[in-house]
Short mmCIF file of N, CA and C in Angstrom, two decimals:
data_model
loop_
_atom_site.label_atom_id
_atom_site.label_comp_id
_atom_site.label_asym_id
_atom_site.label_seq_id
_atom_site.Cartn_x
_atom_site.Cartn_y
_atom_site.Cartn_z
N MET A 630 0.92 -1.20 -0.02
CA MET A 630 0.06 -0.02 -0.07
C MET A 630 0.95 1.29 -0.13
N TYR A 631 0.46 2.12 -0.73
CA TYR A 631 1.28 3.60 -0.88
C TYR A 631 0.28 4.62 -0.79
N ALA A 632 0.65 5.85 -0.32
CA ALA A 632 -0.08 7.05 -0.28
C ALA A 632 0.63 8.28 -0.09
N SER A 633 0.35 9.40 -0.74
CA SER A 633 0.94 10.60 -0.63
C SER A 633 0.17 11.22 0.65
N ILE A 634 0.77 12.14 1.33
CA ILE A 634 0.14 12.80 2.45
C ILE A 634 -1.28 13.35 2.00
N GLY A 635 -2.23 13.02 2.70
CA GLY A 635 -3.52 13.60 2.45
C GLY A 635 -4.28 13.02 1.25
N GLN A 636 -3.78 12.07 0.77
CA GLN A 636 -4.40 11.21 -0.51
C GLN A 636 -4.84 9.94 0.13
N LYS A 637 -5.68 9.20 -0.79
CA LYS A 637 -6.20 7.98 -0.57
C LYS A 637 -5.15 6.83 -0.77
N ALA A 638 -4.86 5.76 0.17
CA ALA A 638 -3.89 4.83 -0.14
C ALA A 638 -4.39 4.03 -1.34
N ASP A 639 -3.33 3.43 -1.98
CA ASP A 639 -3.53 2.55 -3.08
C ASP A 639 -2.87 1.15 -2.92
N LEU A 640 -3.15 0.06 -3.41
CA LEU A 640 -2.55 -1.13 -3.25
C LEU A 640 -1.70 -1.34 -4.38
N PHE A 641 -0.72 -2.09 -4.27
CA PHE A 641 0.28 -2.57 -5.35
C PHE A 641 0.57 -3.91 -5.03
N SER A 642 0.86 -4.74 -6.08
CA SER A 642 1.03 -6.19 -6.10
C SER A 642 2.56 -6.59 -6.04
N HIS A 643 2.96 -7.82 -5.89
CA HIS A 643 4.21 -8.28 -5.93
C HIS A 643 4.87 -8.05 -7.46
N LYS A 644 5.95 -7.32 -7.46
CA LYS A 644 6.70 -7.28 -8.87
C LYS A 644 5.92 -6.10 -9.71
N ASP A 645 5.21 -5.23 -9.09
CA ASP A 645 4.72 -4.13 -9.76
C ASP A 645 5.85 -3.07 -9.78
N PHE A 646 5.66 -2.25 -10.80
CA PHE A 646 6.64 -1.27 -11.23
C PHE A 646 5.85 0.17 -11.05
N LEU A 647 6.25 0.99 -10.33
CA LEU A 647 5.65 2.19 -9.92
C LEU A 647 6.44 3.47 -10.45
N ILE A 648 5.84 4.49 -10.81
CA ILE A 648 6.66 5.73 -11.18
C ILE A 648 6.00 6.90 -10.64
N PHE A 649 6.83 7.58 -9.98
CA PHE A 649 6.18 8.93 -9.08
C PHE A 649 6.86 10.13 -9.68
N GLN A 650 6.16 11.05 -9.97
CA GLN A 650 6.78 12.39 -10.43
C GLN A 650 5.99 13.50 -9.68
N THR A 651 6.69 14.57 -9.32
CA THR A 651 6.13 15.73 -8.72
C THR A 651 6.94 16.89 -9.17
N GLU A 652 6.23 18.07 -9.11
CA GLU A 652 6.86 19.32 -9.21
C GLU A 652 7.34 19.92 -7.91
N ASP A 653 6.64 19.50 -6.80
CA ASP A 653 6.83 20.05 -5.59
C ASP A 653 7.31 18.97 -4.71
N GLU A 654 8.05 19.13 -3.44
CA GLU A 654 8.46 18.22 -2.59
C GLU A 654 7.33 17.53 -1.87
N ASP A 655 7.40 16.20 -1.71
CA ASP A 655 6.16 15.34 -1.31
C ASP A 655 6.60 14.49 -0.48
N GLU A 656 5.77 13.79 0.10
CA GLU A 656 6.28 12.66 0.94
C GLU A 656 5.20 11.50 0.51
N ILE A 657 5.67 10.29 0.51
CA ILE A 657 5.00 9.09 0.05
C ILE A 657 5.33 8.08 1.25
N THR A 658 4.29 7.31 1.58
CA THR A 658 4.39 6.16 2.65
C THR A 658 4.07 4.89 2.20
N PHE A 659 4.95 3.90 2.20
CA PHE A 659 4.78 2.61 1.70
C PHE A 659 4.61 1.85 2.92
N GLN A 660 3.79 0.81 2.90
CA GLN A 660 3.32 -0.17 3.91
C GLN A 660 3.15 -1.53 3.41
N ALA A 661 3.83 -2.59 3.90
CA ALA A 661 3.97 -3.97 3.33
C ALA A 661 2.52 -4.58 3.95
N GLY A 662 1.82 -5.32 3.24
CA GLY A 662 0.72 -5.99 3.55
C GLY A 662 0.85 -7.51 3.55
N GLY A 663 1.58 -7.99 4.47
CA GLY A 663 1.63 -9.63 4.63
C GLY A 663 2.73 -10.04 3.93
N GLU A 664 3.55 -9.18 3.13
CA GLU A 664 4.70 -9.74 2.43
C GLU A 664 6.00 -8.82 2.93
N LYS A 665 7.07 -9.31 2.75
CA LYS A 665 8.17 -8.47 2.79
C LYS A 665 8.29 -7.43 1.82
N LEU A 666 8.73 -6.28 2.06
CA LEU A 666 8.68 -5.23 1.03
C LEU A 666 10.04 -4.71 0.96
N ARG A 667 10.51 -4.93 -0.51
CA ARG A 667 11.74 -4.26 -0.96
C ARG A 667 11.45 -3.38 -2.08
N ILE A 668 12.11 -2.23 -1.87
CA ILE A 668 12.02 -1.02 -2.67
C ILE A 668 13.48 -0.58 -3.33
N ALA A 669 13.27 -0.15 -4.50
CA ALA A 669 14.57 0.34 -5.10
C ALA A 669 14.10 1.74 -5.68
N LEU A 670 14.76 2.80 -5.17
CA LEU A 670 14.32 4.12 -5.56
C LEU A 670 15.57 4.72 -6.54
N ILE A 671 15.11 5.23 -7.67
CA ILE A 671 16.02 5.84 -8.65
C ILE A 671 15.55 7.26 -8.95
N GLU A 672 16.38 8.13 -8.71
CA GLU A 672 16.05 9.44 -9.17
C GLU A 672 16.62 9.80 -10.58
N LEU A 673 15.87 10.23 -11.54
CA LEU A 673 16.36 10.53 -12.67
C LEU A 673 16.23 12.06 -13.11
N PRO A 674 17.24 12.61 -13.83
CA PRO A 674 17.08 14.06 -14.16
C PRO A 674 16.05 14.24 -15.35
N THR A 675 15.52 15.43 -15.24
CA THR A 675 14.51 15.64 -16.25
C THR A 675 15.37 16.39 -17.32
N ASN A 676 16.38 17.14 -17.06
CA ASN A 676 17.21 17.86 -18.00
C ASN A 676 18.66 17.39 -17.97
N ILE A 677 19.43 17.17 -19.10
CA ILE A 677 20.62 16.69 -19.03
C ILE A 677 21.41 17.54 -20.05
N ASP A 678 22.76 17.76 -19.86
CA ASP A 678 23.53 18.54 -20.71
C ASP A 678 24.47 17.60 -21.59
N TYR A 679 24.06 16.56 -21.92
CA TYR A 679 24.77 15.58 -22.82
C TYR A 679 23.87 14.81 -23.90
N PRO A 680 24.35 14.40 -25.11
CA PRO A 680 23.40 13.78 -25.94
C PRO A 680 22.97 12.39 -25.43
N LEU A 681 21.93 11.94 -25.72
CA LEU A 681 21.51 10.57 -25.49
C LEU A 681 21.84 9.57 -26.48
N TYR A 682 22.08 8.47 -26.30
CA TYR A 682 22.51 7.34 -27.02
C TYR A 682 21.31 7.08 -27.99
N GLN A 683 21.55 6.78 -29.34
CA GLN A 683 20.51 6.43 -30.26
C GLN A 683 20.11 4.98 -29.89
N LYS A 684 18.84 4.73 -29.84
CA LYS A 684 18.10 3.30 -29.66
C LYS A 684 18.72 2.46 -30.74
N ARG A 685 19.19 1.19 -30.30
CA ARG A 685 19.66 0.31 -31.05
C ARG A 685 18.52 -0.55 -31.73
N LYS A 686 18.62 -0.88 -32.88
CA LYS A 686 17.57 -1.69 -33.59
C LYS A 686 17.85 -3.01 -33.57
#
């Protein structure tokens, strides 16, 4: 289960992939519901000063 402050909590299942994006600083709460909870958080830049690699075909 996850929720932002003041928002309704939502459930997620084993091996779900979640994406969060916000313009303002926010707080998110995660709660395990009967399973062990493992989370990997990755912060990605929205603007970069180098060229991206071309997608391989």
